[in-house]
mmCIF file of C-alpha atoms in Angstrom:
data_model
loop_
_atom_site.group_PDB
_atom_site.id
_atom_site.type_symbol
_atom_site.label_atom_id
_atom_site.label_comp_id
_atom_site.label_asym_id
_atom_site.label_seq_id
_atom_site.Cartn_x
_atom_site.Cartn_y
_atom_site.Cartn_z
ATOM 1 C CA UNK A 1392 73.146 -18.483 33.238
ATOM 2 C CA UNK A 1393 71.154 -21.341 33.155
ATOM 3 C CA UNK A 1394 68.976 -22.477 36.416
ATOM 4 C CA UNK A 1395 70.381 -25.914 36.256
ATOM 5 C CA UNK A 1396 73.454 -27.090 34.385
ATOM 6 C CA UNK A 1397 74.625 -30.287 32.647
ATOM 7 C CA UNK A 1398 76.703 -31.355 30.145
ATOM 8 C CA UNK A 1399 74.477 -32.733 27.269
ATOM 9 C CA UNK A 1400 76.993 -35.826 27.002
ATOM 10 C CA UNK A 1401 76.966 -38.306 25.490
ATOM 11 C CA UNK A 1402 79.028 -39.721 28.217
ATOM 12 C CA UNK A 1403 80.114 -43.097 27.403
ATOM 13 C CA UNK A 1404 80.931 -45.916 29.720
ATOM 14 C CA UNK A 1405 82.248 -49.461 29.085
ATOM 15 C CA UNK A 1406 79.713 -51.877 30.958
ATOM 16 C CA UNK A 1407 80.325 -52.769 34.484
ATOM 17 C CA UNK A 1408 82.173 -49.235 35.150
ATOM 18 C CA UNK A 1409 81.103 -46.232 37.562
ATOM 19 C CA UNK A 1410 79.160 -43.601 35.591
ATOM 20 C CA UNK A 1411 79.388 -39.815 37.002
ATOM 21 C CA UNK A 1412 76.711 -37.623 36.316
ATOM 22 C CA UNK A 1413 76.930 -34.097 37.606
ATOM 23 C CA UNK A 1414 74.875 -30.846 37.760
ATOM 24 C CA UNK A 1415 75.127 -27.594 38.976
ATOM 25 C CA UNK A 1416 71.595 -24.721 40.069
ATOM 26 C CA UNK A 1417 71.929 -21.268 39.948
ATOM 27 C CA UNK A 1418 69.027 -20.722 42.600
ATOM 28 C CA UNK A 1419 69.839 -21.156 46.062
ATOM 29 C CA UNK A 1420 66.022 -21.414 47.295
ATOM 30 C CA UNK A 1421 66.235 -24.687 45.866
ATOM 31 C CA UNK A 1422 65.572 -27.169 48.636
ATOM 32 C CA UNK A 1423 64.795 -30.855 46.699
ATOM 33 C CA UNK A 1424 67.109 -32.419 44.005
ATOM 34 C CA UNK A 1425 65.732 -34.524 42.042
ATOM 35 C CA UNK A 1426 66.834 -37.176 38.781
ATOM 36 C CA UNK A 1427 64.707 -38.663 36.301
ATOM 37 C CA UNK A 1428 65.321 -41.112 33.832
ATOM 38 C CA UNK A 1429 64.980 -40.751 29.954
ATOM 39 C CA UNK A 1430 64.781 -43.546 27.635
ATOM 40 C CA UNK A 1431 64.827 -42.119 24.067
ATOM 41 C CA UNK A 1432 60.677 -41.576 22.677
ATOM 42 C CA UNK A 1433 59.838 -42.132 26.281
ATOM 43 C CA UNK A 1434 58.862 -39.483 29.191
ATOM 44 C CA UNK A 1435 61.229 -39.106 32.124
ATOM 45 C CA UNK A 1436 61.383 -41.517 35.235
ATOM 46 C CA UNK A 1437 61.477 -40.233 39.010
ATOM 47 C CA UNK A 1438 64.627 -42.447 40.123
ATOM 48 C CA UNK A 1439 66.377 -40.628 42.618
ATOM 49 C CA UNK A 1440 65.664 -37.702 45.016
ATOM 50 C CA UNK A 1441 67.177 -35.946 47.898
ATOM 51 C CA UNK A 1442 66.782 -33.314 49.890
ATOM 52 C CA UNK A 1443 70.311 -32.852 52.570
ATOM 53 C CA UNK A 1444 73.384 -32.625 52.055
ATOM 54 C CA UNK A 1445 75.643 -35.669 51.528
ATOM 55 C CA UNK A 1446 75.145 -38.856 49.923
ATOM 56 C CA UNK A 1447 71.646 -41.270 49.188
ATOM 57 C CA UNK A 1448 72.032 -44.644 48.138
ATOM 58 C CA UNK A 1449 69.423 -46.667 46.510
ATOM 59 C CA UNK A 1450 70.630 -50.189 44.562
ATOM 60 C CA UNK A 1451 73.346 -49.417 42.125
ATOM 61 C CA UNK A 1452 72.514 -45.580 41.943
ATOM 62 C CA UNK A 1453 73.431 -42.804 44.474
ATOM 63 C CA UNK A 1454 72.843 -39.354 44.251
ATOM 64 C CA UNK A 1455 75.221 -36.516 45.813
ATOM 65 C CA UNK A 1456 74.281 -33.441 47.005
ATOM 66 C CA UNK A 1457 76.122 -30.304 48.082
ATOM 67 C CA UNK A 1458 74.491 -27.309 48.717
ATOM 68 C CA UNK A 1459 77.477 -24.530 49.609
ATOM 69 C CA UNK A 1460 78.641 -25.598 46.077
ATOM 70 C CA UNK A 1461 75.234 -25.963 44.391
ATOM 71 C CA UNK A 1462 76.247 -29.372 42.902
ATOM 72 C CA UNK A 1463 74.333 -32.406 42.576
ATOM 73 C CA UNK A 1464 75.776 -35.867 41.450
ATOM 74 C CA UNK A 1465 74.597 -38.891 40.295
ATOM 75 C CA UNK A 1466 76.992 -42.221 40.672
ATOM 76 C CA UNK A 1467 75.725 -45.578 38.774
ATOM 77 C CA UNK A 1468 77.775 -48.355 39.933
ATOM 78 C CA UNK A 1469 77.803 -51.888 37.941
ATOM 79 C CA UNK A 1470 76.641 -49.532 34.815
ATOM 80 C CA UNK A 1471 74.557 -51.912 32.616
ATOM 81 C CA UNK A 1472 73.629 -51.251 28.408
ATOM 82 C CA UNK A 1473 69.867 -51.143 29.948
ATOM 83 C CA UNK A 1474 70.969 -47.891 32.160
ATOM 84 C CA UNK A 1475 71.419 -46.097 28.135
ATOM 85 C CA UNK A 1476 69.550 -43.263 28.475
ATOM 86 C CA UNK A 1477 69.079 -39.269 29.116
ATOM 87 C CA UNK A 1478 69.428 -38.468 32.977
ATOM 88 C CA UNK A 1479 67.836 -35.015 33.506
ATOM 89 C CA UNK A 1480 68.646 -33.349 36.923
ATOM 90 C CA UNK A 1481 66.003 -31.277 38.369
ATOM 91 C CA UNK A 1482 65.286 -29.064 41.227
ATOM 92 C CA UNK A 1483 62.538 -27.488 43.219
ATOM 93 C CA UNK A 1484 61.962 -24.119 45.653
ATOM 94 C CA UNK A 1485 59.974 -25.137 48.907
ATOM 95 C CA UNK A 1486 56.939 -24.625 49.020
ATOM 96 C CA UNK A 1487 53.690 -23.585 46.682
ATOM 97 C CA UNK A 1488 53.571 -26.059 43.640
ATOM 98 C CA UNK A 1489 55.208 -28.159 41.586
ATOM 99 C CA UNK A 1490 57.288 -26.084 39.419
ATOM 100 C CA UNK A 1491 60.329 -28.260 38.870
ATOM 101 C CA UNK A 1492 63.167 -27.005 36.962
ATOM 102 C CA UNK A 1493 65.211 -29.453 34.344
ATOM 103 C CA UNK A 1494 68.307 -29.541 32.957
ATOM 104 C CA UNK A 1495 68.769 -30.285 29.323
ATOM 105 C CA UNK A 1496 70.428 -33.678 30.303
ATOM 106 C CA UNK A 1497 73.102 -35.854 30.500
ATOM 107 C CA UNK A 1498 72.365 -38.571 27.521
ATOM 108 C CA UNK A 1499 74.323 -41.922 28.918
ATOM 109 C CA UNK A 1500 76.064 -45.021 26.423
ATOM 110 C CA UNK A 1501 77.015 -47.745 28.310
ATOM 111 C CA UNK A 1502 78.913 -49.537 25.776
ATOM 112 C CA UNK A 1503 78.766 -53.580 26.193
ATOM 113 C CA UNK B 1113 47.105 -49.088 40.185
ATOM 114 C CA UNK B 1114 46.537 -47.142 36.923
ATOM 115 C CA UNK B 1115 49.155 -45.103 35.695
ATOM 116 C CA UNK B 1116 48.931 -41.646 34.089
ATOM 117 C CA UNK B 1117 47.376 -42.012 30.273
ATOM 118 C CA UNK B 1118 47.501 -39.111 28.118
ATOM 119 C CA UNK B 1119 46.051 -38.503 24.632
ATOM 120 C CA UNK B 1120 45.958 -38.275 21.779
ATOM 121 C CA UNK B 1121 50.194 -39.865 21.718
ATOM 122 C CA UNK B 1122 50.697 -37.821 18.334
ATOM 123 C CA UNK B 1123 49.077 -35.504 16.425
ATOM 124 C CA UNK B 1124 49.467 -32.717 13.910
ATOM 125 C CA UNK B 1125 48.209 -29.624 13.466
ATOM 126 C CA UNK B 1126 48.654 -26.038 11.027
ATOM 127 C CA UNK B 1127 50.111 -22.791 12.547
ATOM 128 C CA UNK B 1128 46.877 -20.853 14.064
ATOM 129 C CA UNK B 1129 44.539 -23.896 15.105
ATOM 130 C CA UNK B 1130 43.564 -24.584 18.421
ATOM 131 C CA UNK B 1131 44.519 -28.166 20.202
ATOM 132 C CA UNK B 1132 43.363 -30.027 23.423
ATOM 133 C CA UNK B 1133 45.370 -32.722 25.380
ATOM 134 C CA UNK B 1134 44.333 -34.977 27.463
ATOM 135 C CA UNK B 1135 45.507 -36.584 30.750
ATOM 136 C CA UNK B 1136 44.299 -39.173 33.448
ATOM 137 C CA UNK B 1137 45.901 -38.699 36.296
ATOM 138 C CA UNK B 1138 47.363 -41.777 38.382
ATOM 139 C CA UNK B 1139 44.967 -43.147 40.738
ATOM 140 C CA UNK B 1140 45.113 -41.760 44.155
ATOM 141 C CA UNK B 1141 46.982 -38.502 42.653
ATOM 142 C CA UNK B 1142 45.062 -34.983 43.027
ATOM 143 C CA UNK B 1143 47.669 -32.862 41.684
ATOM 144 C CA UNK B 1144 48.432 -32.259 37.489
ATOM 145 C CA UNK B 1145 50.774 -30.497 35.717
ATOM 146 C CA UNK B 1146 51.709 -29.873 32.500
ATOM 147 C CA UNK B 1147 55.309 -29.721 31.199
ATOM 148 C CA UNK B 1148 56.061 -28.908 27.424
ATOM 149 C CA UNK B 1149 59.791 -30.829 26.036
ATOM 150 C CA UNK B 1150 61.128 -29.325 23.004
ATOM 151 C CA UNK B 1151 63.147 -31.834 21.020
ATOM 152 C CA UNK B 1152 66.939 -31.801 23.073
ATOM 153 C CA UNK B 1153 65.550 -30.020 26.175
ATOM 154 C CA UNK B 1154 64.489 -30.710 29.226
ATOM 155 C CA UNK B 1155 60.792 -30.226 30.405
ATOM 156 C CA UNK B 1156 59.554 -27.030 31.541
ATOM 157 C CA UNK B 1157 56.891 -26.175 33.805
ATOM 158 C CA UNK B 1158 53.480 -25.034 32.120
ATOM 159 C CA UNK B 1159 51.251 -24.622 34.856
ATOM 160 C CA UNK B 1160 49.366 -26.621 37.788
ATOM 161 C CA UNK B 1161 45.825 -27.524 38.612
ATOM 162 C CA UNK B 1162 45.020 -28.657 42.172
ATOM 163 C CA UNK B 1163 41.095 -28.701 43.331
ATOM 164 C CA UNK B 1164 39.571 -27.825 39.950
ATOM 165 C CA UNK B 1165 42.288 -24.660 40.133
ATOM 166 C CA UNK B 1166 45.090 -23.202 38.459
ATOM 167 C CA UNK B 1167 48.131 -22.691 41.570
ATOM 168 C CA UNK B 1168 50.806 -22.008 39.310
ATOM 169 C CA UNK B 1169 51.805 -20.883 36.460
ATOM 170 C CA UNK B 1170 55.563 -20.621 34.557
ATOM 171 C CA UNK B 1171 56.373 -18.790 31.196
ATOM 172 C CA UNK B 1172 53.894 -19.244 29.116
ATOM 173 C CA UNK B 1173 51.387 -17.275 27.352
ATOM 174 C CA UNK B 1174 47.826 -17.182 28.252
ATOM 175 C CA UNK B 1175 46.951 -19.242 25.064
ATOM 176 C CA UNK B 1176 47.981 -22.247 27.445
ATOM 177 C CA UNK B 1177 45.160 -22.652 29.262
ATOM 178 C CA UNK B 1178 43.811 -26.046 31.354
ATOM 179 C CA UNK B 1179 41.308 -28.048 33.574
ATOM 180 C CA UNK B 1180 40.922 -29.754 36.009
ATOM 181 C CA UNK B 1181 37.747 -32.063 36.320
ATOM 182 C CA UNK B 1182 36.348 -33.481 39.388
ATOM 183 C CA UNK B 1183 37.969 -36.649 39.108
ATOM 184 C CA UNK B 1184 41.680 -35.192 38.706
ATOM 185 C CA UNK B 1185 41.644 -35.602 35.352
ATOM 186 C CA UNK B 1186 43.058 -32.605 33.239
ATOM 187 C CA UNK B 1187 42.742 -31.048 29.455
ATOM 188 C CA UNK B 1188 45.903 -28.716 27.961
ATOM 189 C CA UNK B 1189 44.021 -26.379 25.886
ATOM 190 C CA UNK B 1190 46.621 -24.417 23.343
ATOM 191 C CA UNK B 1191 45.285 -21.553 21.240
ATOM 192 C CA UNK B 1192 46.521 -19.734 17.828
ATOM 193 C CA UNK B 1193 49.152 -22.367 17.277
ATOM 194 C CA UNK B 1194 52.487 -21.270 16.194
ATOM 195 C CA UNK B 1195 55.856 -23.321 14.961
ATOM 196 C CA UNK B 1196 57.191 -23.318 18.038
ATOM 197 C CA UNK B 1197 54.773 -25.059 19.734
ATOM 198 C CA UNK B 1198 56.167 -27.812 18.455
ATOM 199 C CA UNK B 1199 57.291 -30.323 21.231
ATOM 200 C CA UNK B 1200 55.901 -33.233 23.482
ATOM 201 C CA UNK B 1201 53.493 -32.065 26.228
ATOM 202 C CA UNK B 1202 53.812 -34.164 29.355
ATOM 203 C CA UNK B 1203 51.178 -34.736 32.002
ATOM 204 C CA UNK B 1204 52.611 -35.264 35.526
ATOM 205 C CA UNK B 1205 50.315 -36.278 38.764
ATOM 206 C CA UNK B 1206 50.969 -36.542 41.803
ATOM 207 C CA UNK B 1207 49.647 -36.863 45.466
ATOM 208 C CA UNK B 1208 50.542 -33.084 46.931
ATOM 209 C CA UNK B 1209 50.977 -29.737 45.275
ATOM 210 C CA UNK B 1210 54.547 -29.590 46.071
ATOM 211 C CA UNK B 1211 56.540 -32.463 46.789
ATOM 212 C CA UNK B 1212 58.194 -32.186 43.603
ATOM 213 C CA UNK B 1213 58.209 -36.253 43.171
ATOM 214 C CA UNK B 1214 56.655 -36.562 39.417
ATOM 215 C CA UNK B 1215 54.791 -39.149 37.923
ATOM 216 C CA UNK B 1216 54.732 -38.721 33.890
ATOM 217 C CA UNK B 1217 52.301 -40.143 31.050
ATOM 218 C CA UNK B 1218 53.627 -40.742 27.956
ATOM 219 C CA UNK B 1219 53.080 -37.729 26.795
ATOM 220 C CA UNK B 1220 51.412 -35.868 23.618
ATOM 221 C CA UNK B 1221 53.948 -34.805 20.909
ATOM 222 C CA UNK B 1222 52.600 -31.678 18.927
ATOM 223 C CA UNK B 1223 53.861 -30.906 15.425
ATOM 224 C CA UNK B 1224 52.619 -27.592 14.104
ATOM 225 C CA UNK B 1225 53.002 -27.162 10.548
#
């Protein structure tokens, strides 16, 4: 079993819609959630984090988290042809260093 | 503020040589790591350096070794180069050895022929 799950997509969205991106962790340790932003030839973005349970909103994106079901969730509302990219959720034990753990990604088309 | 630079952005090398990456961290940042991205993956964690020192290390073989230099800048030293090596090595800083908030160069992508 994988650490952390996602389903390598592409997930395709006509612009304007709600995108869903989800992931599930193996590890329970895992205290902070984290997503990052891929464009394609470029290194991954820090755009979302969160560390309780429930919802975080920030602009158009907000992340989900639920830690009795080790699921985290990423909504983009108002999905735009600039939010085409990979979205790789990651996660992190307390503590120590920064070892964060990715996912393979979620590659996003918003479709105009 | 000046972001994280890495270098060389591309470069190729034969199965058995040795290579060394370089990263400036972001200013105000006194943590690096190293990731390694094979193509269709996600990163993975290489190791750490925090005040000159390695504090942590994940799956990789000793020839991945690093520095750290006074000013938080960092080298990724790979020995014995083999196929697999083949990916794009990303530098991360960041302020804290564990906050798990990521700030990525560009990165280095490695082909090993």
């Amino acid at each position: 079993q994988k650490e952390v799950e996602q389903n390598s997509g592409p997930l395709s969205v006509p612009e304007g819609a709600i995108a869903s991106l989800n992931c599930t962790y193996s590890d329970r340790g895992s205290q902070s959630f984290f997503w990052y932003r891929q464009y394609s030839g470029k290194s991954p973005e820090l755009i979302m984090f969160i560390y309780s349970n429930g919802d975080k909103e920030d602009g158009r994106f907000t992340a989900q988290l639920n830690k009795a079901s080790q699921y985290v969730s990423l909504l983009i509302r108002d999905s735009q042809p600039s939010d085409s990219a990979t979205y790789l959720c990651a996660v992190k034990r307390p503590g120590g260093y920064q070892k964060v753990t990715f996912g393979i990604g979620t590659k996003l088309q918003v479709i105009p | 503020e000046t972001g994280v630079t890495q270098s060389p952005t591309h470069l190729i090398k034969t199965r058995g040589q040795q290579v060394t990456l370089r990263c400036s961290s972001q200013s105000g940042h006194n943590t690096v790591s190293w990731y390694q991205q094979a193509l269709g993956q996600g990163p993975q964690f290489i190791f750490q350096y925090y005040r000159e020192e390695e504090n942590g290390r994940g799956n990789f073989p000793p020839r991945f070794s690093g520095l750290q230099f006074p000013n938080y800048s960092s080298e990724l030293n790979v020995n014995a180069l083999e196929l697999d090596d083949s990916a794009l090595y990303l530098c991360a800083s960041s302020f804290g050895r564990n906050t798990g908030e990521l700030f990525f160069g560009e990165g280095s992508r490695l082909t090993v022929l």
